[in-house]
């Protein structure tokens, strides 16, 4: 068994994976904003925009558990190539055939490709680390995601204002093509797996859900994902309603991404003072407060500040959640556990944009934001029980 990598060698080891993830995530985050703004430009009602956003998660909701078991069996290379190719097709379609139905199909492909790559890379890295190095490794990966979280919406917003929606998607297509080239040329593989052996797919999914610790991780991570994904849906809609330009909306989304990067740089300090469950509990409470305040202002500086606070809050959670998944999952079933988590997350992402889009159409975006704040407040009370016993 190989000894765990030190932080500098760990960073060097993960660098090719970070490059691939940043490139694909640029297409995903930029495409997610561009899909919503393109649908609005094509005069789609808010509920249709919500449906389109929900389609990002339909196939991941249905297939994540099977894909997780498959990843446990075959490793990284084949799933990663399929994921990147799927993302590329999703970015190409709106550039070739601009219409609301095509945007919906592109949404499904972008969401499915990115989710498969996310599960593949996080499972591989989780196996190559131990309890002492895992949060550090996941923090490095999260920093890579933060880079593209900042850049993707900004690139999309500026490109839409400068070259239009169709050419923006053509631009986004370049990123997964570059990622595929990097993956093929470098034949990336991280360190050999240190996790104890197990039979991938052994046991039933319900065994994971019956485990109180595993179930709690699934629930809380699903709520945090809801907070993240509803931000990417509701902020463009709210921004368009109050008359903000695509560039300004992109800057607000980018400010969120900057904050995720900042907080992840500070993760070593955060780890010294807070454990995983304490971090998740605080994040849920702060995110609920942001959504309570967001529809009460139209001033861009305040919107930027709220986006930054939300990014600090949610950006701190990804390494902690992924570390907990690998700590709690049975041996040999970490990919499956990631698949169950993805299924739960994506089920909420399928239905909640439709629900909140309909609520926004019927009652305005204020009640939609405040309903989400109430749900996250309930999650804060639930997570606090585990933070006390951790």
Coordinates of C-alpha atoms in Angstrom, one line a residue:
X1 CA 0.0 0.0 0.0
X2 CA 1.4 3.4 -0.9
X3 CA 1.9 5.9 1.8
X4 CA -0.4 9.0 1.7
X5 CA 0.9 11.8 -0.3
X6 CA 2.2 15.0 1.4
X7 CA 0.3 18.2 0.6
X8 CA 2.8 19.4 -2.1
X9 CA 2.9 16.0 -3.8
X10 CA -0.8 15.7 -3.4
X11 CA -1.3 19.0 -5.2
X12 CA 1.0 17.9 -8.0
X13 CA -0.8 14.6 -8.3
X14 CA -4.2 16.2 -8.5
X15 CA -3.3 19.0 -10.9
X16 CA -4.2 17.2 -14.2
X17 CA -7.6 16.3 -12.6
X18 CA -8.1 19.9 -11.6
X19 CA -7.5 21.0 -15.1
X20 CA -10.0 18.6 -16.5
X21 CA -12.6 19.5 -13.9
X22 CA -12.2 23.2 -14.4
X23 CA -12.6 22.9 -18.2
X24 CA -15.7 20.8 -18.0
X25 CA -17.2 22.9 -15.1
X26 CA -16.7 26.0 -17.1
X27 CA -19.0 24.6 -19.8
X28 CA -21.5 23.5 -17.1
X29 CA -21.6 26.7 -15.0
X30 CA -21.5 29.0 -18.0
X31 CA -24.0 26.8 -19.8
X32 CA -26.4 26.8 -16.8
X33 CA -26.5 30.6 -16.7
X34 CA -26.7 30.8 -20.5
X35 CA -29.5 28.3 -20.8
X36 CA -31.7 30.3 -18.4
X37 CA -30.9 33.7 -20.1
X38 CA -31.4 32.2 -23.6
X39 CA -34.8 30.8 -22.5
X40 CA -35.8 34.2 -21.1
X41 CA -34.7 35.8 -24.4
X42 CA -36.8 33.4 -26.3
X43 CA -39.8 34.6 -24.1
X44 CA -40.2 31.3 -22.2
X45 CA -42.3 31.8 -19.0
X46 CA -40.7 31.5 -15.6
X47 CA -42.2 28.0 -15.0
X48 CA -40.6 26.8 -18.3
X49 CA -37.2 28.2 -17.2
X50 CA -37.6 26.3 -14.0
X51 CA -38.5 23.1 -15.9
X52 CA -35.4 23.6 -18.1
X53 CA -33.2 24.0 -15.0
X54 CA -34.7 20.9 -13.4
X55 CA -33.8 18.9 -16.5
X56 CA -30.1 19.3 -15.6
X57 CA -30.9 16.7 -12.9
X58 CA -33.3 14.3 -14.5
X59 CA -30.9 11.6 -15.9
X60 CA -28.6 11.9 -12.9
X61 CA -31.6 11.3 -10.6
X62 CA -32.5 8.1 -12.5
X63 CA -29.0 6.7 -13.2
X64 CA -26.7 7.9 -10.4
X65 CA -26.8 4.7 -8.3
X66 CA -26.1 2.4 -11.3
X67 CA -23.4 4.8 -12.5
X68 CA -21.8 4.8 -9.0
X69 CA -21.6 1.0 -9.0
X70 CA -20.2 1.1 -12.5
X71 CA -17.5 3.6 -11.4
X72 CA -16.7 1.3 -8.4
X73 CA -16.0 -1.5 -10.9
X74 CA -14.2 0.1 -13.8
X75 CA -12.4 3.1 -12.3
X76 CA -12.0 6.5 -13.8
X77 CA -10.9 6.6 -17.5
X78 CA -14.0 5.3 -19.4
X79 CA -16.6 7.1 -17.3
X80 CA -14.6 10.4 -17.5
X81 CA -14.4 10.2 -21.3
X82 CA -18.1 9.6 -21.6
X83 CA -18.9 12.4 -19.2
X84 CA -16.8 14.9 -21.1
X85 CA -18.2 13.9 -24.5
X86 CA -21.8 14.2 -23.1
X87 CA -21.0 17.7 -21.8
X88 CA -19.6 18.7 -25.2
X89 CA -22.7 17.6 -27.1
X90 CA -24.9 19.5 -24.5
X91 CA -22.9 22.7 -25.2
X92 CA -23.0 22.3 -29.0
X93 CA -26.8 21.8 -29.5
X94 CA -28.0 25.3 -28.6
X95 CA -25.4 26.8 -31.0
X96 CA -26.7 24.7 -33.8
X97 CA -30.5 24.6 -33.2
X98 CA -31.7 27.5 -31.0
X99 CA -35.1 26.7 -29.6
X100 CA -36.6 26.1 -26.1
X101 CA -37.0 22.3 -26.7
X102 CA -33.3 22.1 -27.7
X103 CA -32.3 24.1 -24.7
X104 CA -34.2 21.5 -22.6
X105 CA -32.3 18.6 -24.2
X106 CA -29.0 20.5 -23.8
X107 CA -29.8 21.0 -20.1
X108 CA -30.2 17.2 -19.7
X109 CA -26.9 16.5 -21.4
X110 CA -24.9 19.2 -19.6
X111 CA -26.2 18.0 -16.2
X112 CA -25.7 14.4 -16.9
X113 CA -22.2 14.8 -18.2
X114 CA -21.0 17.0 -15.3
X115 CA -22.6 14.8 -12.6
X116 CA -20.9 11.6 -14.0
X117 CA -17.5 13.4 -14.1
X118 CA -18.0 14.7 -10.6
X119 CA -18.8 11.3 -9.2
X120 CA -15.9 9.7 -11.1
X121 CA -13.2 12.0 -10.0
X122 CA -14.4 12.4 -6.3
X123 CA -14.6 8.6 -6.0
X124 CA -11.1 8.1 -7.4
X125 CA -9.6 10.7 -5.2
X126 CA -11.4 9.5 -2.1
X127 CA -9.9 6.0 -2.6
X128 CA -6.4 7.4 -3.0
X129 CA -6.4 9.2 0.3
X130 CA -7.0 8.4 4.0
X131 CA -8.9 10.2 6.8
X132 CA -5.9 12.5 7.4
X133 CA -5.4 13.7 3.8
X134 CA -8.9 13.3 2.4
X135 CA -10.3 16.8 3.4
X136 CA -7.1 18.4 2.1
X137 CA -7.5 16.5 -1.2
X138 CA -11.2 17.4 -1.5
X139 CA -10.4 21.0 -0.6
X140 CA -7.9 21.2 -3.5
X141 CA -10.6 19.8 -5.9
X142 CA -13.1 22.3 -4.5
X143 CA -10.7 25.1 -5.2
X144 CA -10.6 24.0 -8.8
X145 CA -14.4 24.0 -8.9
X146 CA -14.3 27.5 -7.4
X147 CA -12.2 28.8 -10.2
X148 CA -14.7 27.7 -12.8
X149 CA -17.6 28.8 -10.6
X150 CA -16.2 32.3 -10.8
X151 CA -15.2 32.2 -14.5
X152 CA -18.1 30.3 -16.0
X153 CA -21.0 32.7 -15.3
X154 CA -18.8 35.8 -16.0
X155 CA -17.6 34.4 -19.4
X156 CA -21.2 33.5 -20.3
X157 CA -22.7 36.8 -19.3
X158 CA -20.0 38.9 -21.1
X159 CA -20.2 36.6 -24.2
X160 CA -24.0 36.9 -24.4
X161 CA -23.8 40.7 -24.3
X162 CA -20.9 40.7 -26.8
X163 CA -21.5 37.9 -29.3
X164 CA -25.0 36.6 -28.6
X165 CA -26.4 33.4 -27.2
X166 CA -25.6 31.0 -30.0
X167 CA -21.9 32.0 -30.2
X168 CA -21.7 31.8 -26.5
X169 CA -22.5 28.1 -26.6
X170 CA -20.0 27.6 -29.4
X171 CA -17.4 29.2 -27.1
X172 CA -18.4 27.0 -24.2
X173 CA -18.0 23.9 -26.4
X174 CA -14.3 24.5 -26.6
X175 CA -13.8 23.8 -22.9
X176 CA -14.9 20.1 -22.8
X177 CA -13.1 19.5 -26.1
X178 CA -9.9 20.7 -24.4
X179 CA -10.6 18.6 -21.3
X180 CA -11.0 15.5 -23.5
X181 CA -7.7 16.2 -25.1
X182 CA -6.0 16.5 -21.7
X183 CA -7.5 13.3 -20.5
X184 CA -6.6 11.3 -23.6
X185 CA -3.0 12.7 -24.0
X186 CA -2.1 12.4 -20.3
X187 CA -3.9 9.2 -19.5
X188 CA -4.6 10.6 -16.1
X189 CA -4.7 8.3 -13.1
X190 CA -4.3 9.2 -9.5
X191 CA -2.5 7.1 -6.8
X192 CA -3.5 3.5 -6.3
X193 CA -6.5 3.0 -4.1
X194 CA -5.8 2.6 -0.3
X195 CA -9.4 1.8 0.7
X196 CA -10.0 -1.7 1.9
X197 CA -11.4 -4.1 -0.7
X198 CA -15.1 -4.7 -1.2
X199 CA -17.5 -6.0 -3.8
X200 CA -18.9 -3.1 -5.8
X201 CA -22.6 -3.3 -5.8
X202 CA -22.9 -5.8 -2.9
X203 CA -25.8 -5.1 -0.6
X204 CA -28.9 -3.0 -1.2
X205 CA -29.3 0.7 -1.5
X206 CA -31.7 0.6 1.4
X207 CA -28.9 -0.6 3.6
X208 CA -27.2 2.8 3.1
X209 CA -30.4 4.7 3.7
X210 CA -31.1 2.8 7.0
X211 CA -27.7 3.8 8.4
X212 CA -28.5 6.9 10.6
X213 CA -25.1 8.5 9.9
X214 CA -25.3 7.9 6.1
X215 CA -28.9 9.1 6.0
X216 CA -28.0 12.3 7.8
X217 CA -25.1 13.0 5.3
X218 CA -27.5 12.4 2.4
X219 CA -30.2 14.7 3.8
X220 CA -27.9 17.6 4.8
X221 CA -25.9 17.5 1.6
X222 CA -29.1 17.5 -0.4
X223 CA -30.3 20.6 1.4
X224 CA -27.0 22.3 0.8
X225 CA -27.1 21.4 -2.8
X226 CA -30.6 22.8 -3.0
X227 CA -29.3 26.1 -1.6
X228 CA -26.5 26.1 -4.2
X229 CA -28.6 25.2 -7.2
X230 CA -31.6 27.4 -6.4
X231 CA -29.1 30.3 -6.3
X232 CA -28.1 29.6 -9.9
X233 CA -31.8 29.4 -10.9
X234 CA -33.4 32.2 -8.9
X235 CA -30.7 34.8 -9.2
X236 CA -30.8 35.1 -13.0
X237 CA -34.6 35.2 -12.9
X238 CA -34.7 37.8 -10.2
X239 CA -31.9 39.8 -11.9
X240 CA -33.9 39.8 -15.2
X241 CA -37.0 40.9 -13.4
X242 CA -35.4 43.9 -11.8
X243 CA -33.8 44.9 -15.1
X244 CA -30.1 43.8 -14.6
X245 CA -28.0 43.2 -17.7
X246 CA -26.6 39.7 -18.5
X247 CA -23.1 41.0 -17.6
X248 CA -24.3 42.2 -14.2
X249 CA -26.0 39.0 -13.5
X250 CA -22.9 37.1 -14.5
X251 CA -20.8 39.3 -12.1
X252 CA -23.2 38.5 -9.2
X253 CA -22.9 34.8 -10.0
X254 CA -19.1 35.3 -10.3
X255 CA -18.9 37.0 -6.9
X256 CA -20.5 33.9 -5.4
X257 CA -17.7 31.9 -7.0
X258 CA -15.0 34.2 -5.7
X259 CA -16.3 33.6 -2.2
X260 CA -16.2 29.9 -2.6
X261 CA -12.6 30.1 -3.6
X262 CA -11.7 32.4 -0.7
X263 CA -13.3 30.2 1.9
X264 CA -11.6 27.1 0.5
X265 CA -8.2 28.7 0.8
X266 CA -9.1 29.2 4.4
X267 CA -10.2 25.5 5.0
X268 CA -7.0 24.5 6.9
X269 CA -7.8 27.2 9.5
X270 CA -11.5 26.4 9.5
X271 CA -10.7 22.7 10.2
X272 CA -8.8 23.6 13.3
X273 CA -11.8 25.2 14.9
X274 CA -14.9 23.4 13.4
X275 CA -15.6 19.8 12.6
X276 CA -17.5 18.6 9.6
X277 CA -21.0 18.7 11.2
X278 CA -20.4 22.1 12.8
X279 CA -19.4 23.6 9.5
X280 CA -22.5 22.2 7.7
X281 CA -24.8 23.5 10.4
X282 CA -23.4 27.0 10.3
X283 CA -23.6 27.0 6.5
X284 CA -27.3 26.0 6.5
X285 CA -28.2 28.9 8.8
X286 CA -26.2 31.5 7.0
X287 CA -27.6 30.4 3.6
X288 CA -31.1 30.6 5.0
X289 CA -30.5 34.2 6.1
X290 CA -29.1 35.2 2.7
X291 CA -32.3 33.9 1.0
X292 CA -34.4 35.8 3.4
X293 CA -32.7 39.1 2.5
X294 CA -32.0 38.7 -1.2
X295 CA -35.4 39.7 -2.7
X296 CA -35.6 42.8 -0.3
X297 CA -33.0 44.7 -2.3
X298 CA -32.4 45.8 -5.9
X299 CA -29.1 47.6 -5.3
X300 CA -26.3 45.8 -7.1
X301 CA -23.6 46.4 -4.4
X302 CA -25.9 44.7 -1.8
X303 CA -26.7 41.9 -4.2
X304 CA -23.0 41.3 -4.7
X305 CA -22.4 41.3 -1.0
X306 CA -25.2 38.8 -0.4
X307 CA -23.8 36.6 -3.2
X308 CA -20.4 36.7 -1.6
X309 CA -21.7 35.7 1.9
X310 CA -23.6 32.9 0.3
X311 CA -20.5 31.7 -1.5
X312 CA -18.5 31.8 1.8
X313 CA -21.2 29.7 3.4
X314 CA -21.8 27.1 0.8
X315 CA -18.2 26.9 -0.5
X316 CA -17.0 25.5 2.9
X317 CA -19.3 22.5 2.7
X318 CA -18.2 20.5 -0.3
X319 CA -14.9 19.1 1.2
X320 CA -16.7 18.3 4.5
X321 CA -19.6 16.5 2.8
X322 CA -17.3 14.4 0.6
X323 CA -15.1 13.5 3.5
X324 CA -18.1 12.3 5.5
X325 CA -19.4 10.2 2.6
X326 CA -16.1 8.3 2.4
X327 CA -15.8 8.0 6.2
X328 CA -19.3 6.5 6.6
X329 CA -19.7 4.5 3.4
X330 CA -19.1 0.7 3.6
X331 CA -15.9 -0.6 2.1
X332 CA -16.1 -0.9 -1.7
X333 CA -19.3 1.0 -2.0
X334 CA -18.2 4.7 -2.0
X335 CA -19.1 5.1 -5.6
X336 CA -22.6 3.7 -4.9
X337 CA -22.9 6.0 -1.8
X338 CA -22.0 9.0 -4.1
X339 CA -24.6 7.7 -6.5
X340 CA -27.3 7.6 -3.8
X341 CA -26.3 11.1 -2.7
X342 CA -26.5 12.3 -6.3
X343 CA -29.9 10.7 -6.7
X344 CA -31.3 12.4 -3.7
X345 CA -29.8 15.7 -4.7
X346 CA -31.0 15.5 -8.2
X347 CA -34.5 14.5 -7.3
X348 CA -34.9 17.7 -5.4
X349 CA -33.2 19.6 -8.3
X350 CA -35.7 18.1 -10.8
X351 CA -38.8 19.2 -8.9
X352 CA -37.8 22.2 -6.9
X353 CA -37.0 24.5 -9.9
X354 CA -40.5 23.7 -11.3
X355 CA -42.0 24.3 -7.9
X356 CA -40.1 27.6 -7.3
X357 CA -40.6 28.7 -10.9
X358 CA -44.3 28.2 -10.6
X359 CA -44.3 30.0 -7.2
X360 CA -42.3 32.8 -8.7
X361 CA -44.8 33.1 -11.6
X362 CA -47.8 33.1 -9.3
X363 CA -46.7 35.1 -6.3
X364 CA -43.4 36.7 -7.3
X365 CA -39.8 35.8 -6.5
X366 CA -40.0 37.1 -2.9
X367 CA -42.1 34.2 -1.6
X368 CA -40.0 31.8 -3.6
X369 CA -36.8 33.0 -1.8
X370 CA -38.5 33.0 1.6
X371 CA -39.9 29.5 1.2
X372 CA -36.4 28.3 0.5
X373 CA -35.1 30.1 3.5
X374 CA -37.7 28.4 5.7
X375 CA -36.6 24.9 4.4
X376 CA -33.0 25.6 5.0
X377 CA -33.8 26.9 8.5
X378 CA -35.4 23.5 9.3
X379 CA -32.3 21.8 8.0
X380 CA -30.2 23.9 10.4
X381 CA -32.1 22.5 13.3
X382 CA -31.7 18.9 12.0
X383 CA -28.0 19.2 11.4
X384 CA -27.4 20.8 14.9
X385 CA -28.3 17.5 16.5
X386 CA -25.4 15.8 14.8
X387 CA -23.0 18.6 15.4
X388 CA -23.5 18.3 19.1
X389 CA -22.8 14.5 19.1
X390 CA -19.8 14.7 16.6

